[in-house]
XYZ file of C-alpha atoms in Angstrom:
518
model
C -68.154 124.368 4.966
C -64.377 124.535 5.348
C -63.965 121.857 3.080
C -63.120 124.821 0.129
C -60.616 126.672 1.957
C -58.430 123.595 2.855
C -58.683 122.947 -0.463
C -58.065 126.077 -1.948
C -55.374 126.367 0.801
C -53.369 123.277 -0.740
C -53.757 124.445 -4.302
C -51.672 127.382 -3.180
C -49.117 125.642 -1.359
C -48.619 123.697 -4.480
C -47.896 126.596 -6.654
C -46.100 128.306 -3.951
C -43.894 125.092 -4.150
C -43.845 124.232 -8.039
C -42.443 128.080 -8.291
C -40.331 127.624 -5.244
C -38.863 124.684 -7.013
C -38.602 126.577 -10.773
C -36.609 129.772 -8.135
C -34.535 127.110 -6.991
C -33.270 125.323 -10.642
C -32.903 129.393 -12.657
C -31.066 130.959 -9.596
C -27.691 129.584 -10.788
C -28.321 130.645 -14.180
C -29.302 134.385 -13.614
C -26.873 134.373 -10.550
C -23.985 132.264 -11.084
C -21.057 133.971 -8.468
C -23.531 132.474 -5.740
C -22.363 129.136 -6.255
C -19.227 129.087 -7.658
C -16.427 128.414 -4.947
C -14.380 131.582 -3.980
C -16.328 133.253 -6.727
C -15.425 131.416 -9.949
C -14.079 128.034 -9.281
C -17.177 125.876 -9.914
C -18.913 125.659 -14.088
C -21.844 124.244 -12.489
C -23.838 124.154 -9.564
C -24.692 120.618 -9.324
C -21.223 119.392 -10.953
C -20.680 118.050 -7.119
C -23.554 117.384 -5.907
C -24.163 114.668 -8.670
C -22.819 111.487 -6.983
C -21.154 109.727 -10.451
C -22.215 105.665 -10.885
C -20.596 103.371 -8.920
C -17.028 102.211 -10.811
C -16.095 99.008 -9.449
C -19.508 97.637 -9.726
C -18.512 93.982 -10.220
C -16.639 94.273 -6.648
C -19.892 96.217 -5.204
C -22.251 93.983 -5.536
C -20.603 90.999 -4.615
C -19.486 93.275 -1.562
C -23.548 93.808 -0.512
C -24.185 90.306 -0.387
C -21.201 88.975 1.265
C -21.012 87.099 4.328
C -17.632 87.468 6.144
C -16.455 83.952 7.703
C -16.892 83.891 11.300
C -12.864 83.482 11.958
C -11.794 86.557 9.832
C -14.415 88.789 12.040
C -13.022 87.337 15.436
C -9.308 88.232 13.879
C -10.269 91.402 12.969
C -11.791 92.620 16.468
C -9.403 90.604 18.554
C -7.103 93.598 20.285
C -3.381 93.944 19.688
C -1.721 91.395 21.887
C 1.264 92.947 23.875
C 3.966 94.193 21.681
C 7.226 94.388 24.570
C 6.521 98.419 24.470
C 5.510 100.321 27.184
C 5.475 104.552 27.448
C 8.569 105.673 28.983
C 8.551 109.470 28.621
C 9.562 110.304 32.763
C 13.699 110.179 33.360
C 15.329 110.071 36.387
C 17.930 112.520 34.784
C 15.420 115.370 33.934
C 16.825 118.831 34.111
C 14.945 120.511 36.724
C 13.267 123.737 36.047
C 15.700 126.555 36.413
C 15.620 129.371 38.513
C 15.728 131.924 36.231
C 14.215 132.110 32.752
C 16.293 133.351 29.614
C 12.857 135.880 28.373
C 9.526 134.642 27.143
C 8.875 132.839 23.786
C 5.334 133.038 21.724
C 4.392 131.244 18.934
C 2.122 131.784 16.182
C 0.528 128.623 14.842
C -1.194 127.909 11.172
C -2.857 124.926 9.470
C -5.630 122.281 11.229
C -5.859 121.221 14.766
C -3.479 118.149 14.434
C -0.789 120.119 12.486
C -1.345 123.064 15.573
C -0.825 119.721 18.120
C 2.529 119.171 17.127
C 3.716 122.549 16.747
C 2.701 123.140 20.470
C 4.951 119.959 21.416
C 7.348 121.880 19.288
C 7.061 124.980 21.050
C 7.517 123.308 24.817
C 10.960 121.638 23.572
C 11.960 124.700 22.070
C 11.397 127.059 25.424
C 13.240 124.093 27.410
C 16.280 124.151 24.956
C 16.512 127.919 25.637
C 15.296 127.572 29.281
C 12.564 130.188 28.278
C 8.943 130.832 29.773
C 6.512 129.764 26.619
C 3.377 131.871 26.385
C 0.207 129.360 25.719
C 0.277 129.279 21.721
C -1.455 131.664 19.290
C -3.687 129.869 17.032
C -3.966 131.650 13.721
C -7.383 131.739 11.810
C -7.554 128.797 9.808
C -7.627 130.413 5.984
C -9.840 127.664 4.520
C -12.307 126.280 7.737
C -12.133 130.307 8.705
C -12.046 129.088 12.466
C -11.065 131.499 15.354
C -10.620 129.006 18.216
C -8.191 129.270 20.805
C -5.751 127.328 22.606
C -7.918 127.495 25.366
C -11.034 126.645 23.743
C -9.902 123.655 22.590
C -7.225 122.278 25.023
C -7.572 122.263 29.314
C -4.750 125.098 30.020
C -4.764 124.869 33.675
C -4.170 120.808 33.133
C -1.526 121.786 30.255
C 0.901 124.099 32.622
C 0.183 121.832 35.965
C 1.393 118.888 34.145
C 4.971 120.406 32.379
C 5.285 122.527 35.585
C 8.283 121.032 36.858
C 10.207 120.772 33.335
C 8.701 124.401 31.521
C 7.803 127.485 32.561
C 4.532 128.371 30.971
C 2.305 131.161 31.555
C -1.478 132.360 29.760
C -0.554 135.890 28.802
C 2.604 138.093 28.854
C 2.733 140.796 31.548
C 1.785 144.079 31.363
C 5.349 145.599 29.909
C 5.002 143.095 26.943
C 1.704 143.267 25.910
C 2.720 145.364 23.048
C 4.123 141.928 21.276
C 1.106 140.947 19.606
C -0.061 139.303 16.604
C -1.420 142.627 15.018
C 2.154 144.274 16.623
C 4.041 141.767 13.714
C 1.369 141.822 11.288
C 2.232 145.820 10.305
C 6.051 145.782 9.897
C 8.919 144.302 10.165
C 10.533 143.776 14.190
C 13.126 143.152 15.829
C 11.670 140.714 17.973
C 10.440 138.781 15.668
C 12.028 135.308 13.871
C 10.809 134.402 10.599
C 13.356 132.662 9.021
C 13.351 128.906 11.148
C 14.390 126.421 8.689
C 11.959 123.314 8.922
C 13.378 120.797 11.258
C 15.471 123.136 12.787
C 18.617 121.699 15.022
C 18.423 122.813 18.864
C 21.542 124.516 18.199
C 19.965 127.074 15.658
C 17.841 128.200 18.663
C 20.333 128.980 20.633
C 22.372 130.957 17.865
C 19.971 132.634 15.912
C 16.591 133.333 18.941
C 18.315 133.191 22.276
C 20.543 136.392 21.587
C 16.988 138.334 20.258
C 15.431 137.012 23.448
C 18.498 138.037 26.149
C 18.240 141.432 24.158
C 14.806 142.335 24.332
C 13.429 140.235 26.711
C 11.184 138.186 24.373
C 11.263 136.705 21.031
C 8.484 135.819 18.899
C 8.631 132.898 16.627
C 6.435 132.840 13.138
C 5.815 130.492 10.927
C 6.214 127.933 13.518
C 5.009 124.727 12.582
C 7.839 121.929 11.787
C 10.329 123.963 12.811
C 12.128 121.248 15.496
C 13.816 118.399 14.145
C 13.173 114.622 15.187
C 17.039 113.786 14.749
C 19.883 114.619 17.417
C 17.712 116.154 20.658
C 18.757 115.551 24.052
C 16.939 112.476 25.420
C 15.083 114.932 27.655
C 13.991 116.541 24.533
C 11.849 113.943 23.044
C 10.753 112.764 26.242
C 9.463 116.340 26.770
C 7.954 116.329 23.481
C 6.177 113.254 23.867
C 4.673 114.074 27.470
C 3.282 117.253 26.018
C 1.601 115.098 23.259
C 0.372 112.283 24.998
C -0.657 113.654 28.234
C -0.388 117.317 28.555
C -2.472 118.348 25.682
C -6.115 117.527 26.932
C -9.251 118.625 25.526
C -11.489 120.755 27.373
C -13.985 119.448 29.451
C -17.090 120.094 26.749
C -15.611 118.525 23.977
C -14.473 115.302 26.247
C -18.274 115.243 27.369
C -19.529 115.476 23.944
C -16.656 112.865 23.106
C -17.880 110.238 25.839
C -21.657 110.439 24.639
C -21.060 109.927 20.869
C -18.541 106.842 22.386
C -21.091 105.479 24.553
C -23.667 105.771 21.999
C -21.661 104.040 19.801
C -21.415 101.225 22.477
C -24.295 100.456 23.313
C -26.336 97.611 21.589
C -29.684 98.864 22.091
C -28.483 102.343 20.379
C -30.137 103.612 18.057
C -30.157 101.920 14.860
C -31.463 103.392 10.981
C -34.434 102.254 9.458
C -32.620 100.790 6.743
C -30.695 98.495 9.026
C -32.861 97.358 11.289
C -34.614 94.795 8.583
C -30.902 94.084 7.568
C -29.805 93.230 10.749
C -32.564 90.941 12.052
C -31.512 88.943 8.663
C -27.939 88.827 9.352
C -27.126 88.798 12.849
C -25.244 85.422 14.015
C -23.028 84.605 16.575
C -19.802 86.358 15.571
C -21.824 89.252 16.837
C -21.754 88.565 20.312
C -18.081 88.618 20.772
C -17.634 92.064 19.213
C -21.182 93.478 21.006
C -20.431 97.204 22.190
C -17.596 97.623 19.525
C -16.845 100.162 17.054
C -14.823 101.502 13.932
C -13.961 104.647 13.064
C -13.374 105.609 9.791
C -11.882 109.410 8.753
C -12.894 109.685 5.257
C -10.607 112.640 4.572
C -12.054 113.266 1.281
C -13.324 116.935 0.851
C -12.752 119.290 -1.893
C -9.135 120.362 -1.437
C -8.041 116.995 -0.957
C -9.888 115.825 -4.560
C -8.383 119.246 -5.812
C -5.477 118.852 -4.824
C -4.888 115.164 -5.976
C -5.646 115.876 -9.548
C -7.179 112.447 -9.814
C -10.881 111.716 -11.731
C -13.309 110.553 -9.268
C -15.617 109.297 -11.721
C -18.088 112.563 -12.318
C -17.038 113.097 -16.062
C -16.018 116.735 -17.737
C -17.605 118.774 -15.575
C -16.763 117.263 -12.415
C -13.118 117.350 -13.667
C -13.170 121.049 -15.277
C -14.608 122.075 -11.540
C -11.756 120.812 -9.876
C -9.114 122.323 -12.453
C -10.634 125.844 -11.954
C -10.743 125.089 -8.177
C -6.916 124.166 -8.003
C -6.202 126.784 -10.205
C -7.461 129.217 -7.945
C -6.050 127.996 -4.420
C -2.669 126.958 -5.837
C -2.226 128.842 -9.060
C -1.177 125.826 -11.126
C 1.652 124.787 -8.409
C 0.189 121.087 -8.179
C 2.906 118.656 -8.655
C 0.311 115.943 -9.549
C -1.802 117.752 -12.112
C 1.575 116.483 -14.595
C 0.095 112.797 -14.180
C -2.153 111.308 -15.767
C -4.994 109.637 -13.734
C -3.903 105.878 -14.467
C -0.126 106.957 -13.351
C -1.322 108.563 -10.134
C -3.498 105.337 -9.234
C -1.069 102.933 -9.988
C 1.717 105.191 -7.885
C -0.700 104.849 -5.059
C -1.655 109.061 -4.990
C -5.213 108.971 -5.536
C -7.649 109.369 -2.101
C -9.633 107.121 -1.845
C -13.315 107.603 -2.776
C -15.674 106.392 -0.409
C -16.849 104.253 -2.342
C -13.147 102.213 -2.634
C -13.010 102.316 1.092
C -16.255 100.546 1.625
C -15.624 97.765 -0.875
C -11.544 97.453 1.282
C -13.528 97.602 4.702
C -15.475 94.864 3.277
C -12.738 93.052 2.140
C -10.921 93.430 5.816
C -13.976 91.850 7.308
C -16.418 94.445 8.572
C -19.988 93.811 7.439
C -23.103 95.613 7.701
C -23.698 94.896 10.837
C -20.302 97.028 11.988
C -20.973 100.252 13.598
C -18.866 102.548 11.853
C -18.315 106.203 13.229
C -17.892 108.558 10.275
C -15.021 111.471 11.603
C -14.829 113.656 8.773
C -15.458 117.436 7.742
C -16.881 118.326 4.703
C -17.326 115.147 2.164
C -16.446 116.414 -1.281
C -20.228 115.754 -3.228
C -22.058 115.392 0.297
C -24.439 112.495 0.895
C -24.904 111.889 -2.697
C -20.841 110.462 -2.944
C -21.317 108.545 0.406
C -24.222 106.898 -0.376
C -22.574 103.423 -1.884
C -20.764 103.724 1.205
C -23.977 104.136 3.587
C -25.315 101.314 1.005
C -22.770 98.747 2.363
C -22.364 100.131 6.107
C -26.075 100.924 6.939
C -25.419 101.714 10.514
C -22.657 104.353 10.028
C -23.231 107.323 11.973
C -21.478 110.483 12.780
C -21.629 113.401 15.190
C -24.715 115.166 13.458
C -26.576 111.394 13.762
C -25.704 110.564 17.482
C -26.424 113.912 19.036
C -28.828 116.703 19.145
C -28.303 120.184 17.945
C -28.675 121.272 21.615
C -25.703 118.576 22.009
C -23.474 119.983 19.597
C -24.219 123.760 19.718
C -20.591 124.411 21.337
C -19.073 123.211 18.458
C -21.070 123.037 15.641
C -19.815 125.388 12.880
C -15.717 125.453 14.516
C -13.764 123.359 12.397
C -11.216 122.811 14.962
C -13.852 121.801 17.921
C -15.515 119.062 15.728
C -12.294 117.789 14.630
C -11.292 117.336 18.235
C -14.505 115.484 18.871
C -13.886 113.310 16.115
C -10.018 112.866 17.639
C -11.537 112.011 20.936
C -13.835 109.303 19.535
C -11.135 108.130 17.341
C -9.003 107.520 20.178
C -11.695 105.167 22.098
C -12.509 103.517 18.985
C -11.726 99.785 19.019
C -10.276 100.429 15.720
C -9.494 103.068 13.573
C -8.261 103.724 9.910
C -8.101 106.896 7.689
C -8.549 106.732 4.091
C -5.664 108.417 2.946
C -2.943 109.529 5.059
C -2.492 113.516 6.173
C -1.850 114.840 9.929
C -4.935 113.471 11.569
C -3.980 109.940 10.420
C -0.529 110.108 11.740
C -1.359 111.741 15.020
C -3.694 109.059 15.755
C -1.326 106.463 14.181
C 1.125 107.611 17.295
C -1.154 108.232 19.850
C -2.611 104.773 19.620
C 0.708 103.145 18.949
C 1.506 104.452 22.191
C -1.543 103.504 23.582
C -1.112 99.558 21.800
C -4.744 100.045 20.254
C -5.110 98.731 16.991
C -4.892 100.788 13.682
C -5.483 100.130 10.238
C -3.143 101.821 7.520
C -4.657 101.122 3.989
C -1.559 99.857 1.497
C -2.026 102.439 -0.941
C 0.358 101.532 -3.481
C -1.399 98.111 -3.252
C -4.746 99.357 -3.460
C -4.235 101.991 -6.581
C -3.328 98.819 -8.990
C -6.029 96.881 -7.515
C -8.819 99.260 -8.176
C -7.019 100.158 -12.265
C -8.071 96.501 -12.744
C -11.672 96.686 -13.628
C -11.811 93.057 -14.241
C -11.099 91.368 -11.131
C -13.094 89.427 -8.912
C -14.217 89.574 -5.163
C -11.893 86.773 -4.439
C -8.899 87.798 -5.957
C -9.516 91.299 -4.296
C -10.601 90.406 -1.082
C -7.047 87.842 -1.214
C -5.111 90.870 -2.135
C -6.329 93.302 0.261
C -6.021 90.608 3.542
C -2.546 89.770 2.605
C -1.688 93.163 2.034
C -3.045 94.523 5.177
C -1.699 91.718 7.629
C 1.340 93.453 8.920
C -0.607 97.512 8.658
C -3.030 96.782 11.850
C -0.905 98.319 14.505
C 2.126 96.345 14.893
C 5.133 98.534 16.401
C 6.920 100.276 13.359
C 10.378 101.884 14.677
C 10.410 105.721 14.058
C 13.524 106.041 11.119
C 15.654 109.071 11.015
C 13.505 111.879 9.329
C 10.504 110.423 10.333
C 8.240 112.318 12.603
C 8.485 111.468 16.705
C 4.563 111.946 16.653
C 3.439 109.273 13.918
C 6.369 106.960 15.639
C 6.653 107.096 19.295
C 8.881 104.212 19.790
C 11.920 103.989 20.792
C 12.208 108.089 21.586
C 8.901 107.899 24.015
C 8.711 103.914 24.608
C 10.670 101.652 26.360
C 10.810 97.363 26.085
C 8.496 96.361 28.520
């Protein structure tokens, strides 16, 4: 007797869902500021979301089937053998802390959690060049990931000051008489406290002319913009060692994020993880006995491809006019025409080396490298510029690759989940356990892991971009001539010591400032 009304009951599900569907496809047309980025940046609403065909084809499906020789795998997980560098950041001839400090110093720091890292190393050198008490750095609200978090939200304070408490004076807030020196005190006007105009890679002798007077006078002196405003040439040897222990073992993440760190790692680890359904038939064909030796290991890869980074490029990814008048009207919008790149045209920027790559080009040179589909790969990223559609030759090739969303729960990942900064320091965290790791493009995450695991001797793959951009331009080569190419042009990027060079940044190059010869 029911029969009817289950039936009856379906029919209307179906139209609820045929008109649910019909809602879905005219809701862009009758209501187009809903999906166009910061209200007019996007001609279409699925201009993105449409994952172009793959464009090196040839090299993809070659790259599907292959079958990396046993000795290239065993190269390719073998650790870094010991380089004659060892961390040397501790100095017998350390100024001790002095007895009385100059005034206190704040900071006010902008851009992503990695750029914010160094500028806190900054900011400890800086108060010990002026013998000033630092006041934990002010994290601005990221503008684009619109992300509140604090210093102390993301980084173990108590751990911070107790380590650096023999070298800085460091406190959590200001007392009571100062509290009027606030962010919203130098947000309404202009004050004499306040010292905007650091030159980028600023000499420790500018801080002592131009902010230890303001600070002797008033008792405090407040530093914004902040970030790269310390040089990397002609510091006191105490200096960059200061700089360096700040980095390397002062900064420590919060206890929550290292837990949430530890069970993505040892989920990663462990062979009898879990594995996707569209592996698992793969694998049982494929496993052999270059397996065993790398059993428990792991790859990360940070795709840094989102949308400001294909914006911002001015390169053609592959999704035709509208994909490309998107992006125009997207740069045009954050940058006002002020790309440098958008004068190129796209063959010039690939063969120069300036084009991201897609993740679809850094599947076919992981493949080339030696990582098959049997490689767990841990995916640190933010937002993927075309979502799942664009990663999907990727997935196609690396059928176990996971990320945070895959190896834990949303009950796992509440604490984080929607703060830009606390999933990027997950991803650091993992990054910096992984047996290997390599970025897809370079930008600050790449080179603060590039140093921290330099320091650390763990081995790290930088991709040879101006090798790569040619390579990919060719649209006739084969697998062999590519995967030839890539190997020799990748032999000496896996790690070995590079020398930091005047100019260059202490934290991409830790040695010979924060390393000794072993």
């Amino acid at each position: 007797m029911r029969q009817p009304y289950n039936y009856n009951h379906q029919v209307h599900q179906s139209q609820r869902s045929a008109f649910a569907a019909l809602f879905l496809v005219l809701l862009p047309i009758f209501f187009p500021n809903l999906f166009a980025p910061l209200g007019r940046a996007s001609p279409s609403l699925f201009s993105e979301w449409n994952a172009p065909k793959p464009r090196h084809l040839s090299l993809l499906e070659v790259a599907l089937h292959w079958k990396t020789p046993i000795k290239q795998v065993f190269d390719l997980w073998s650790p870094l053998p010991n380089q004659g560098w060892k961390p040397c950041i501790d100095s017998a001839d350390t100024p001790s802390l002095p007895e009385r400090s100059q005034g206190y110093i704040q900071v006010f720091l902008d851009g992503g959690l990695n750029q914010q890292r160094m500028g806190i190393c900054d900011a400890v050198a800086v108060a010990k060049i002026l013998n000033a008490t630092l006041v934990i750095p002010h994290l601005e609200v990221n503008p684009v990931w619109q992300d509140s978090s604090s210093f102390t939200d993301i980084f173990d304070v108590d751990h911070f000051i107790n380590v650096l408490r023999d070298e800085v004076s460091i406190v959590k807030e200001l007392p009571t008489e100062y509290s009027w020196s606030s962010r919203e005190y130098y947000a309404t006007g202009i004050r004499a406290t306040r010292i905007k105009t650091a030159p980028v890679h600023a000499s420790a002798d500018w801080y002592l002319e131009n902010v230890l007077p303001v600070m002797q006078s008033y008792g405090i002196a407040a530093i914004s913009p902040f970030s790269h405003r310390l040089a990397f040439d002609k510091l006191p040897v105490e200096i960059q060692h200061l700089r360096c222990k700040v980095n390397f073992e002062a900064l420590a993440f919060v206890p929550r994020i290292i837990l949430i760190g530890e069970t993505l790692v040892n989920r990663l680890r462990d062979p009898s993880g879990k594995l996707q359904a569209s592996g698992t038939a793969v694998l049982r064909e494929r496993t052999d006995d270059t397996e065993k030796g790398r059993a428990g290991k792991f790859v990360v890869l940070h795709l840094r491809f989102d949308k400001d980074m294909a914006a911002h490029s001015a390169c053609d990814f592959g999704g035709g006019k509208a994909e490309k008048l998107a992006l125009a009207k997207y740069r045009q919008v954050l940058w006002q025409g002020r790309v440098l790149n958008s004068q190129f045209t796209d063959h010039e920027l690939r063969n120069q080396g300036r084009c991201p790559l897609t993740p679809e080009e850094i599947g076919l040179l992981l493949t080339a490298l030696g990582f098959n589909n049997n490689t767990h790969l841990y995916l640190a990223s933010h937002k993927v510029y075309g979502g799942e559609a664009r990663i999907s030759t990727l997935r196609a090739m690396f059928p176990l690759m996971e990320d945070k969303k895959s190896l834990a729960s949303a009950i796992e990942l509440a604490e984080v989940e929607g703060k830009a900064s606390l999933m990027a320091a997950v991803d650091y965290y993992v990054s910096l356990k992984s047996d290997i790791f390599i970025s897809a493009s370079p930008g600050n995450m790449h080179n603060a892991l590039l140093g921290h695991r330099a320091y650390l001797n763990l081995k790290t793959i930088r991709p040879n971009m101006l090798l790569l951009g040619p390579l990919f331009l060719n649209k006739t080569i084969e697998w062999s001539e590519f995967q030839h190419a890539v190997i020799n042009g990748h032999k000496n990027r896996q790690g070995q010591m590079r020398l930091r060079k005047e100019k260059q940044s202490i934290y991409t190059y830790p040695a010979p400032d924060c390393m000794c010869r072993a």
